PDB file of C-alpha atoms and ligand atoms in Angstrom:
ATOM      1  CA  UNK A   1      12.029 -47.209  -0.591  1.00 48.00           C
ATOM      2  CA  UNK A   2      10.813 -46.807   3.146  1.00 50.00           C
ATOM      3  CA  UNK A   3       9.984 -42.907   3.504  1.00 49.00           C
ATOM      4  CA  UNK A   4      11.547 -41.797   6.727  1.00 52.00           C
ATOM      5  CA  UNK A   5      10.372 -37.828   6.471  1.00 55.00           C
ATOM      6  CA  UNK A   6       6.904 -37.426   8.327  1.00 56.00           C
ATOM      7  CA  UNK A   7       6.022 -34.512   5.835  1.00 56.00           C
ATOM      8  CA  UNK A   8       5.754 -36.807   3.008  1.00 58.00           C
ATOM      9  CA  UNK A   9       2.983 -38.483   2.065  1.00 57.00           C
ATOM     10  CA  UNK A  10       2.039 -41.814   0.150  1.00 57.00           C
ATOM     11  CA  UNK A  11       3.178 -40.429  -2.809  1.00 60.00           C
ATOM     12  CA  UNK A  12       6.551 -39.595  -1.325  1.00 65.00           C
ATOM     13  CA  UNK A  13       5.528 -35.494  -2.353  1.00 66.00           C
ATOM     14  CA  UNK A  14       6.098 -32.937   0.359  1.00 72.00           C
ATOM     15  CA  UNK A  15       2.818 -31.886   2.573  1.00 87.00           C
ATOM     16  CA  UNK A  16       1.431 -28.796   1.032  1.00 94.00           C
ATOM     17  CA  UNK A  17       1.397 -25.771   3.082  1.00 97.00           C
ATOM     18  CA  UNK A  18      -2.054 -24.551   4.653  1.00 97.00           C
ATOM     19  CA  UNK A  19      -2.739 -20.744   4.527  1.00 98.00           C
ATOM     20  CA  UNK A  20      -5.808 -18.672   5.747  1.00 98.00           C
ATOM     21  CA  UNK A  21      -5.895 -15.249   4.057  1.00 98.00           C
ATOM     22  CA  UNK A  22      -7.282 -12.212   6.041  1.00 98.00           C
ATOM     23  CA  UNK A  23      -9.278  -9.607   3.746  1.00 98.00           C
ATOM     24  CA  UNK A  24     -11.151  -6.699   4.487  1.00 97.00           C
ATOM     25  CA  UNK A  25     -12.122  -5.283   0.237  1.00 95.00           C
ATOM     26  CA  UNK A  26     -10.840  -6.685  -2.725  1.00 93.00           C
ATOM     27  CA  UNK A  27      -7.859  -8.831  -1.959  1.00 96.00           C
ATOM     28  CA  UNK A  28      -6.073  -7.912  -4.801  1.00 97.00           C
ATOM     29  CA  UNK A  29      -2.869  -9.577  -2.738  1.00 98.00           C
ATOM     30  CA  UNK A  30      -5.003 -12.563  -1.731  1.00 98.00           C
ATOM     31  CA  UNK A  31      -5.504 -13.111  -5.625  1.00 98.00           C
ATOM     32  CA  UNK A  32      -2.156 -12.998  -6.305  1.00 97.00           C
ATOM     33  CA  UNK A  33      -1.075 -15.432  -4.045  1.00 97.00           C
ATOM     34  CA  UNK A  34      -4.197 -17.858  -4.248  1.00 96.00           C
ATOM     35  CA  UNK A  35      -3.049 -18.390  -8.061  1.00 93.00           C
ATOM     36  CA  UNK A  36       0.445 -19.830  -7.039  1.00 89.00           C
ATOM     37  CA  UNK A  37      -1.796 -23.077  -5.284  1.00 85.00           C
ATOM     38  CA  UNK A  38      -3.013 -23.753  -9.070  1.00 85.00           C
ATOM     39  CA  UNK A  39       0.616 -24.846 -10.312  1.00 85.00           C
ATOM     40  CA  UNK A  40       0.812 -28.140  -9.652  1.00 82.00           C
ATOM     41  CA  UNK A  41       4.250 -28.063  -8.326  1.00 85.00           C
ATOM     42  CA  UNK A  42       3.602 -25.547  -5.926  1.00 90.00           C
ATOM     43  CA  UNK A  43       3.213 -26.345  -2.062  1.00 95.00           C
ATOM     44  CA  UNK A  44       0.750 -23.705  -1.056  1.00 96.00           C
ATOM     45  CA  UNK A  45      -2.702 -24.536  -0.455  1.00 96.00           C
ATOM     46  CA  UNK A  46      -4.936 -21.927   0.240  1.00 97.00           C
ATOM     47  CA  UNK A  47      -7.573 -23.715   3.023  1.00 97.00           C
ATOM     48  CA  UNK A  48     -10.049 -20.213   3.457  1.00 98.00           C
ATOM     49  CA  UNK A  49     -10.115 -16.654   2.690  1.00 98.00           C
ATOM     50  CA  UNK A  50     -11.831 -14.640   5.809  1.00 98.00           C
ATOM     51  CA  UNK A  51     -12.804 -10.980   6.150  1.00 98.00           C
ATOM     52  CA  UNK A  52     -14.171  -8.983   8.721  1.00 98.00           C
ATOM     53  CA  UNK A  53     -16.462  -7.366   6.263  1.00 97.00           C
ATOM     54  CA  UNK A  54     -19.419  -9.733   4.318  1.00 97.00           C
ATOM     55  CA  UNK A  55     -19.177  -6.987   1.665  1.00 97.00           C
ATOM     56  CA  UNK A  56     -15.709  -7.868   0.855  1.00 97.00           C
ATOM     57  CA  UNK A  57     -15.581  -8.373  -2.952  1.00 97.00           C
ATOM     58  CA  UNK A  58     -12.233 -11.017  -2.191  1.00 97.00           C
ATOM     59  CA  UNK A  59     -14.973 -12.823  -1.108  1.00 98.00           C
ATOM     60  CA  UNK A  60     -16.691 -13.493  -4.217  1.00 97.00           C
ATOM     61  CA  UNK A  61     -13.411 -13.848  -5.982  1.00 97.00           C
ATOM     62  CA  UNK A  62     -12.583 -16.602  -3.824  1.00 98.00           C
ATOM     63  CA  UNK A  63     -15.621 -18.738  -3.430  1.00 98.00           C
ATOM     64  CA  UNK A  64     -16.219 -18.548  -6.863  1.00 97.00           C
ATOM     65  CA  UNK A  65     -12.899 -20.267  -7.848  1.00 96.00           C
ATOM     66  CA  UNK A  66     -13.923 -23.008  -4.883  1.00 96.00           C
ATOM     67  CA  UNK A  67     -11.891 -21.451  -1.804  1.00 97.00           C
ATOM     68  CA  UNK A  68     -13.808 -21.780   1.418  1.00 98.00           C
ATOM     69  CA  UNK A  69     -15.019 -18.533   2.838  1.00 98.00           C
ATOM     70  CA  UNK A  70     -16.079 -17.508   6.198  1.00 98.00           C
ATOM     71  CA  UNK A  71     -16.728 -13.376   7.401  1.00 98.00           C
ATOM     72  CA  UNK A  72     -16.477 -12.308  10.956  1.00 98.00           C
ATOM     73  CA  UNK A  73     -18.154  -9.055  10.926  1.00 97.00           C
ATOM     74  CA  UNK A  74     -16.776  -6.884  13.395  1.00 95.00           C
ATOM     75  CA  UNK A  75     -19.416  -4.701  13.881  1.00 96.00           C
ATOM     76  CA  UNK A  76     -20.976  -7.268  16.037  1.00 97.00           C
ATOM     77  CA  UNK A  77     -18.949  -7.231  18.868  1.00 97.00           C
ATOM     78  CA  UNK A  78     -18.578  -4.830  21.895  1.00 96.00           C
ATOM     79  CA  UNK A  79     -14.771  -4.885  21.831  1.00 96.00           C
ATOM     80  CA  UNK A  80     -11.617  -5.704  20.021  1.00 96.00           C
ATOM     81  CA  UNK A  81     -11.114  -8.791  22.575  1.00 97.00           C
ATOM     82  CA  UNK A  82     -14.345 -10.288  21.658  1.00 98.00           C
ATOM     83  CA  UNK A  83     -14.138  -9.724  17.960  1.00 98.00           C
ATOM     84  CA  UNK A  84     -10.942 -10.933  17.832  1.00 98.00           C
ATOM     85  CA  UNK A  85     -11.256 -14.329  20.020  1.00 98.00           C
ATOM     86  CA  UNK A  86     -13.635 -14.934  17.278  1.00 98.00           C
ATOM     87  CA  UNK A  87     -12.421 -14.544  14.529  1.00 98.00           C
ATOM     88  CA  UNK A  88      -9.000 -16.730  16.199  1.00 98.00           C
ATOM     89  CA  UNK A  89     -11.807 -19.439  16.284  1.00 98.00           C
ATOM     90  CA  UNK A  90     -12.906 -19.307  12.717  1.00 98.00           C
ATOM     91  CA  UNK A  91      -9.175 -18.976  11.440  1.00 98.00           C
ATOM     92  CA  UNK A  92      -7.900 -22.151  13.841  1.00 98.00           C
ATOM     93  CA  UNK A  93     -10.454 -24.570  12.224  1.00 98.00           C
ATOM     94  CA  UNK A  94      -8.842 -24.391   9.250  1.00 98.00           C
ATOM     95  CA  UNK A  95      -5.704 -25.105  10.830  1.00 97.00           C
ATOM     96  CA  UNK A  96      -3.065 -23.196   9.184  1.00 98.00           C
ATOM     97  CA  UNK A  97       0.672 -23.048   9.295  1.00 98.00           C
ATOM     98  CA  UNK A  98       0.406 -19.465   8.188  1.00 98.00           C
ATOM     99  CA  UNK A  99      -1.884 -16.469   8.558  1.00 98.00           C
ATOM    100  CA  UNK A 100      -1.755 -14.008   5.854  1.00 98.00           C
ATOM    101  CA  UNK A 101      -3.154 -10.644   6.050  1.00 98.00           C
ATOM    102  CA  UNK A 102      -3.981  -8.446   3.096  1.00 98.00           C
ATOM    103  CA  UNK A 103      -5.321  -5.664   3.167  1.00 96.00           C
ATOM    104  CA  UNK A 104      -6.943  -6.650   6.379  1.00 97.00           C
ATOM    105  CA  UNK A 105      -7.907  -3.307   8.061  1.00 94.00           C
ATOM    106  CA  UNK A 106      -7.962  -4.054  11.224  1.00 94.00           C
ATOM    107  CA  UNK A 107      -5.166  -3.644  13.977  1.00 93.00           C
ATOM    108  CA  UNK A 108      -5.231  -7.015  15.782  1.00 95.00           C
ATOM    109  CA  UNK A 109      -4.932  -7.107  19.557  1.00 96.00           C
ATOM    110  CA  UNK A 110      -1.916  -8.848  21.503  1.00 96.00           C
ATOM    111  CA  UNK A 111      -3.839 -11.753  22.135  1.00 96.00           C
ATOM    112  CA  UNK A 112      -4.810 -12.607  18.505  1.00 97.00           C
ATOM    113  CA  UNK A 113      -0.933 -12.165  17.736  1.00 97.00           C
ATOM    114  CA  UNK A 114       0.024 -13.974  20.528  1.00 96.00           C
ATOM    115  CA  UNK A 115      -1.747 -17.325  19.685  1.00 97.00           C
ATOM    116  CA  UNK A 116      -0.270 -17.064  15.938  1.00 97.00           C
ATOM    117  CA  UNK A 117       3.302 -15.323  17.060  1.00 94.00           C
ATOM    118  CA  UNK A 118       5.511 -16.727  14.104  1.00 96.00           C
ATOM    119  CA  UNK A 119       3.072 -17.704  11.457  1.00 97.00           C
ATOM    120  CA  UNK A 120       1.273 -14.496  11.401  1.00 98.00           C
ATOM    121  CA  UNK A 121       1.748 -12.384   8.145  1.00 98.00           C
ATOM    122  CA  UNK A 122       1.445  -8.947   6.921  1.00 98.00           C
ATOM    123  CA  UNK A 123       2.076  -6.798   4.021  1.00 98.00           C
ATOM    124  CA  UNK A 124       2.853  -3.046   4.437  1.00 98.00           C
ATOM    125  CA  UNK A 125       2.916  -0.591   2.064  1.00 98.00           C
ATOM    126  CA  UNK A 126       6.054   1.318   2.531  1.00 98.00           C
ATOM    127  CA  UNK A 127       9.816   0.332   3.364  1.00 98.00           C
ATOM    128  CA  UNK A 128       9.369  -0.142   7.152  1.00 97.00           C
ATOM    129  CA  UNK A 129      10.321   0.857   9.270  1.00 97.00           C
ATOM    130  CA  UNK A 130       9.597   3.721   7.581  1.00 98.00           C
ATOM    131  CA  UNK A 131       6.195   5.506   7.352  1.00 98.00           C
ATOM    132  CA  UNK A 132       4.315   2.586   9.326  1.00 97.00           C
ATOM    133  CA  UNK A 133       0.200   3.200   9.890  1.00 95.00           C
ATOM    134  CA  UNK A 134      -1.832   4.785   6.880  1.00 96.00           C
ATOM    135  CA  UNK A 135      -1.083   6.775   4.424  1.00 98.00           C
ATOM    136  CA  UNK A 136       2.320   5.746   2.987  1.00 98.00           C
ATOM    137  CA  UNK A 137       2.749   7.050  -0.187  1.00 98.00           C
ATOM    138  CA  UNK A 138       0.896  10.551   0.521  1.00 98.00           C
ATOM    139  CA  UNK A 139       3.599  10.503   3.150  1.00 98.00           C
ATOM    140  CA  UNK A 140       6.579   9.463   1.346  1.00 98.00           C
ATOM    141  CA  UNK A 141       5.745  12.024  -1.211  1.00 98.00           C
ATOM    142  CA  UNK A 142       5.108  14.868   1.391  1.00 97.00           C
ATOM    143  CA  UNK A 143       8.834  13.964   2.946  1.00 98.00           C
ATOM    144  CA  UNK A 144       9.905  14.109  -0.162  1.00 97.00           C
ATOM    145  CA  UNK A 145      12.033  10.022  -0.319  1.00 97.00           C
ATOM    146  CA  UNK A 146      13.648   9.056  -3.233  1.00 97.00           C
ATOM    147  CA  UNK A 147      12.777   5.516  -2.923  1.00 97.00           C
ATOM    148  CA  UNK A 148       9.933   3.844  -1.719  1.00 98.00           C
ATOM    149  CA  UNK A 149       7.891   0.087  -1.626  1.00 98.00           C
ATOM    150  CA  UNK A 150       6.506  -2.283   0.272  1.00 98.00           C
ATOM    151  CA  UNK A 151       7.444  -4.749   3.131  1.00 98.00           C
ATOM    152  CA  UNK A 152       6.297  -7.824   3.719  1.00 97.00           C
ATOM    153  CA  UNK A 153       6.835  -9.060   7.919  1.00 98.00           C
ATOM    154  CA  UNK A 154       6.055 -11.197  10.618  1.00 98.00           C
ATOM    155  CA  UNK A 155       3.297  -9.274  13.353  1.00 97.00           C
ATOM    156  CA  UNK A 156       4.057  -8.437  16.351  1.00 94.00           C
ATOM    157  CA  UNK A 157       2.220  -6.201  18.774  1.00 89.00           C
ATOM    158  CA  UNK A 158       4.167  -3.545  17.568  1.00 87.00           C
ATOM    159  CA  UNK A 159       1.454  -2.254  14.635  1.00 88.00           C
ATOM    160  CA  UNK A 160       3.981  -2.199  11.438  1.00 90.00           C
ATOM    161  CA  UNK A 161       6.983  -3.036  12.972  1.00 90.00           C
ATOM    162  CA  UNK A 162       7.681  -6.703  12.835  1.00 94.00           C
ATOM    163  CA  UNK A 163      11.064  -8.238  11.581  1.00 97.00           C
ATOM    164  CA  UNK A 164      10.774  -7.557   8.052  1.00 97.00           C
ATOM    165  CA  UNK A 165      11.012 -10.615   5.563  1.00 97.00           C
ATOM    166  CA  UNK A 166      11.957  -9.220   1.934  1.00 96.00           C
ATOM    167  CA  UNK A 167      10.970  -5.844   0.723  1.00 96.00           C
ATOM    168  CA  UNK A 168      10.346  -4.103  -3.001  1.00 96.00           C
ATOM    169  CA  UNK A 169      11.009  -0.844  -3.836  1.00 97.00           C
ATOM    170  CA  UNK A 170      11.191   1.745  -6.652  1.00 97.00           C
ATOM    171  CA  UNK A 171      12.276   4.930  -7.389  1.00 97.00           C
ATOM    172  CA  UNK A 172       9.304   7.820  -6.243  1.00 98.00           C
ATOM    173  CA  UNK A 173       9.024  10.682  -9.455  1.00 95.00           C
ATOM    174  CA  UNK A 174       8.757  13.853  -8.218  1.00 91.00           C
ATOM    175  CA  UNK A 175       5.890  14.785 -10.128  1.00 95.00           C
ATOM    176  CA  UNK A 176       3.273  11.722  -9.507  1.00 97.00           C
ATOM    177  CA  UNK A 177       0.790  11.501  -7.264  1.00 98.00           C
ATOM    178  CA  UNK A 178      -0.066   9.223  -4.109  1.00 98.00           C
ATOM    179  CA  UNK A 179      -2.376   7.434  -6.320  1.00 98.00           C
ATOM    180  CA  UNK A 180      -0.223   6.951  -9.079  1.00 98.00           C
ATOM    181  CA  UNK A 181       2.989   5.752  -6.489  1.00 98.00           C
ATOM    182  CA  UNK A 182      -0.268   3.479  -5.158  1.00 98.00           C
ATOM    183  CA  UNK A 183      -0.924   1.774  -7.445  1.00 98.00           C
ATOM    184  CA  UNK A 184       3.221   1.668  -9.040  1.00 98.00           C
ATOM    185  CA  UNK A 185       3.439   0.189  -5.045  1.00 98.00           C
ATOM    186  CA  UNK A 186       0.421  -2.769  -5.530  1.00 97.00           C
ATOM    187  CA  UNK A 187       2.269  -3.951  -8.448  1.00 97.00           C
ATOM    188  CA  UNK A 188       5.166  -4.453  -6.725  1.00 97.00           C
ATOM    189  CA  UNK A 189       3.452  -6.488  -3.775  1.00 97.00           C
ATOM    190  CA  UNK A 190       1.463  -8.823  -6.355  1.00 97.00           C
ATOM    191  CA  UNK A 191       5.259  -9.611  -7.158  1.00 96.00           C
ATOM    192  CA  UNK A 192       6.464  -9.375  -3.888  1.00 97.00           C
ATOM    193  CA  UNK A 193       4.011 -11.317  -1.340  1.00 97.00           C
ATOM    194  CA  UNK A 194       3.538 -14.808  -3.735  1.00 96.00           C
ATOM    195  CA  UNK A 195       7.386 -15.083  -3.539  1.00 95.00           C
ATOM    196  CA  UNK A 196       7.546 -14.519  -0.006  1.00 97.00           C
ATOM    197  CA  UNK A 197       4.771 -17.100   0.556  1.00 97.00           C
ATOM    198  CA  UNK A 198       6.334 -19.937  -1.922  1.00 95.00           C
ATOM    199  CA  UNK A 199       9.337 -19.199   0.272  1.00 96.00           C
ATOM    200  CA  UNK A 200       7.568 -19.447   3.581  1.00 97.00           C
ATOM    201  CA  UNK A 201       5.607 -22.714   1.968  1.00 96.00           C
ATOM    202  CA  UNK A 202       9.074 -24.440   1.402  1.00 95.00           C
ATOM    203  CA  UNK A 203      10.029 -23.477   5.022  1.00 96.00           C
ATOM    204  CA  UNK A 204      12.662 -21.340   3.888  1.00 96.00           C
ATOM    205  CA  UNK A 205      12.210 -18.644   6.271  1.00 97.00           C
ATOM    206  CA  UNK A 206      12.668 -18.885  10.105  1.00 96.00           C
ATOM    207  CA  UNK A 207      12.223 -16.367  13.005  1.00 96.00           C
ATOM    208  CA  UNK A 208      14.474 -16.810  15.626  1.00 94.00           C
ATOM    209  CA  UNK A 209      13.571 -15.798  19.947  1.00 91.00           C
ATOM    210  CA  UNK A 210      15.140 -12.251  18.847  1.00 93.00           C
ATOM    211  CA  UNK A 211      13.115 -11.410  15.922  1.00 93.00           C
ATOM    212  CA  UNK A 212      15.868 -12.448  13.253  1.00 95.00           C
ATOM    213  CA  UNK A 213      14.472 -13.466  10.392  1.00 95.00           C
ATOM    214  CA  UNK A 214      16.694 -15.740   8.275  1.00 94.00           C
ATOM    215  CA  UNK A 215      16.329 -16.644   4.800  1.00 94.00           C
ATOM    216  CA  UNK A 216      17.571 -20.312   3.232  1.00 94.00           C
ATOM    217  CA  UNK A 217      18.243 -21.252  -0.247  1.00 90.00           C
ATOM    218  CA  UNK A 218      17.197 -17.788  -1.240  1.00 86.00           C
ATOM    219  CA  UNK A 219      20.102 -15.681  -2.836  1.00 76.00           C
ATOM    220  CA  UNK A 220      17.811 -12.256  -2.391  1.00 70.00           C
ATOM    221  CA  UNK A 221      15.405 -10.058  -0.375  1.00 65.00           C
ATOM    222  CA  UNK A 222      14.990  -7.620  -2.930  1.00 64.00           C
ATOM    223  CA  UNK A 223      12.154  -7.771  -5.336  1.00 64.00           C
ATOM    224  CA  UNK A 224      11.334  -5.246  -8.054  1.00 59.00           C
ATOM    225  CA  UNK A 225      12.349  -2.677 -10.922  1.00 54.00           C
ATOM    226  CA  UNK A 226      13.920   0.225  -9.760  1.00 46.00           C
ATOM    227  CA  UNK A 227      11.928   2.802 -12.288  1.00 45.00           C
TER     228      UNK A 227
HETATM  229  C1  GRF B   1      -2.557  -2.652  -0.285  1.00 73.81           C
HETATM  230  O1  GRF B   1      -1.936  -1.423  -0.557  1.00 73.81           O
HETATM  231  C2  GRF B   1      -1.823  -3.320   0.852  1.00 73.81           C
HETATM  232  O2  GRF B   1      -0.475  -2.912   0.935  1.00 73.81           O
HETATM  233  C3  GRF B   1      -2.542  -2.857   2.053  1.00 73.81           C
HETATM  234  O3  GRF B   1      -3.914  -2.876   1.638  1.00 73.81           O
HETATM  235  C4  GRF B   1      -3.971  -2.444   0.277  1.00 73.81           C
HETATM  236  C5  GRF B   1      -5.044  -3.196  -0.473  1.00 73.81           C
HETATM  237  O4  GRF B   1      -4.630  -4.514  -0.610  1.00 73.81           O
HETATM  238  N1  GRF B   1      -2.300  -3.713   3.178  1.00 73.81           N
HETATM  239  P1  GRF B   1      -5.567  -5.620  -1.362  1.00 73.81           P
HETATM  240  O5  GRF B   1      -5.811  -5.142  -2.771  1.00 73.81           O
HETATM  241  O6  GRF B   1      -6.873  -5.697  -0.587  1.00 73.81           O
HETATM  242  O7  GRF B   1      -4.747  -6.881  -1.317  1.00 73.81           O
END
């Protein structure tokens, strides 16, 4: 049969995805998704894992299960331009369709997420657009919400305020702590943040010139237990 679809290859299977992962600690996120590019089926291939931090213990995790590594340490540059021009010239040689951060602590400047508008990734720890910045579940807690997550979005220069992609959430106890809702939060990313990348791997999520994000082939945006 004469293969008329560019994206496939000799053996007629569709081009994997390429995704660089941005990690500033332990990439608990990153190791979530990076396990969805062992099943054979799946279309994500993970091409690097790069952190702004050599002490990064992601870093280990990654290289050690053969995933390219690379560390732009910011401390080494005089401003946010600099630091960021570079690391947008470590990240481009891999040549990714997607950018992921997670847990990437640093707030990117407008040209970084200018030259990846529409493939760059983040995931926040609260239901934006509420309680965007630090601090979410202290905060959610203090204002006293009944429900609470994460969100996973496109960036834009707006810090934590890019059209949203698929959320989780779960019901906030009124008698845990912000560590406790923490770490109730992480698992729900781990579940939510490998779906939305198989998603984004099989192209099933676009971004439109207004910031609409549209969803094919998937029948939900919700992810996660409500206890
Ligand atoms: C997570 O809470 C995530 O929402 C935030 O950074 C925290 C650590 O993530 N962006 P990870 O374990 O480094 O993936």
């Amino acid at each position: 049969m004469f293969v008329t679809d560019s994206s496939l290859n000799q053996t007629n299977k569709p081009e994997k995805k390429r995704f660089v992962i941005l990690i500033s600690g332990l990439g608990s996120n990153m190791q979530q998704i990076a396990q969805l590019a062992n099943d054979f089926s799946s279309r994500v291939s993970i091409q690097a894992v790069v952190s702004n931090k050599a002490s990064a213990a992601g870093l280990d995790w990654a290289a050690e299960r053969g995933i390219e590594t690379a560390v732009v340490d910011h401390r080494l540059f005089s401003d946010r331009e600099k630091f960021d021009q570079a690391l947008a010239r470590v990240v481009v040689k891999f040549e990714p369709d997607y950018v992921l951060l997670a847990g990437f602590m640093r707030i990117l400047t407008p040209g970084f997420v200018n030259q990846f508008k529409g493939r760059l990734i983040n995931i926040h720890p609260s239901l934006l657009p509420a309680f965007p910045g630090l601090h979410t579940h202290a905060r959610a807690i203090e204002a006293g919400v009944q429900r609470h997550g994460c969100s996973v979005h496109f960036v834009t220069d707006e810090l934590d305020h890019g059209p949203v992609i698929a959320q989780a959430a779960l019901e906030v106890s009124t008698t845990e702590t912000p560590e406790q809702l923490a770490q109730r939060v992480l698992v729900l990313e781990h579940q939510l943040y490998p779906e939305v990348v198989q998603w984004l791997s099989r192209d099933q999520v676009t971004l439109d010139d207004n910031g609409k994000v549209t969803l094919h082939g998937v029948s939900y945006r919700h992810i996660g237990t409500s206890e």
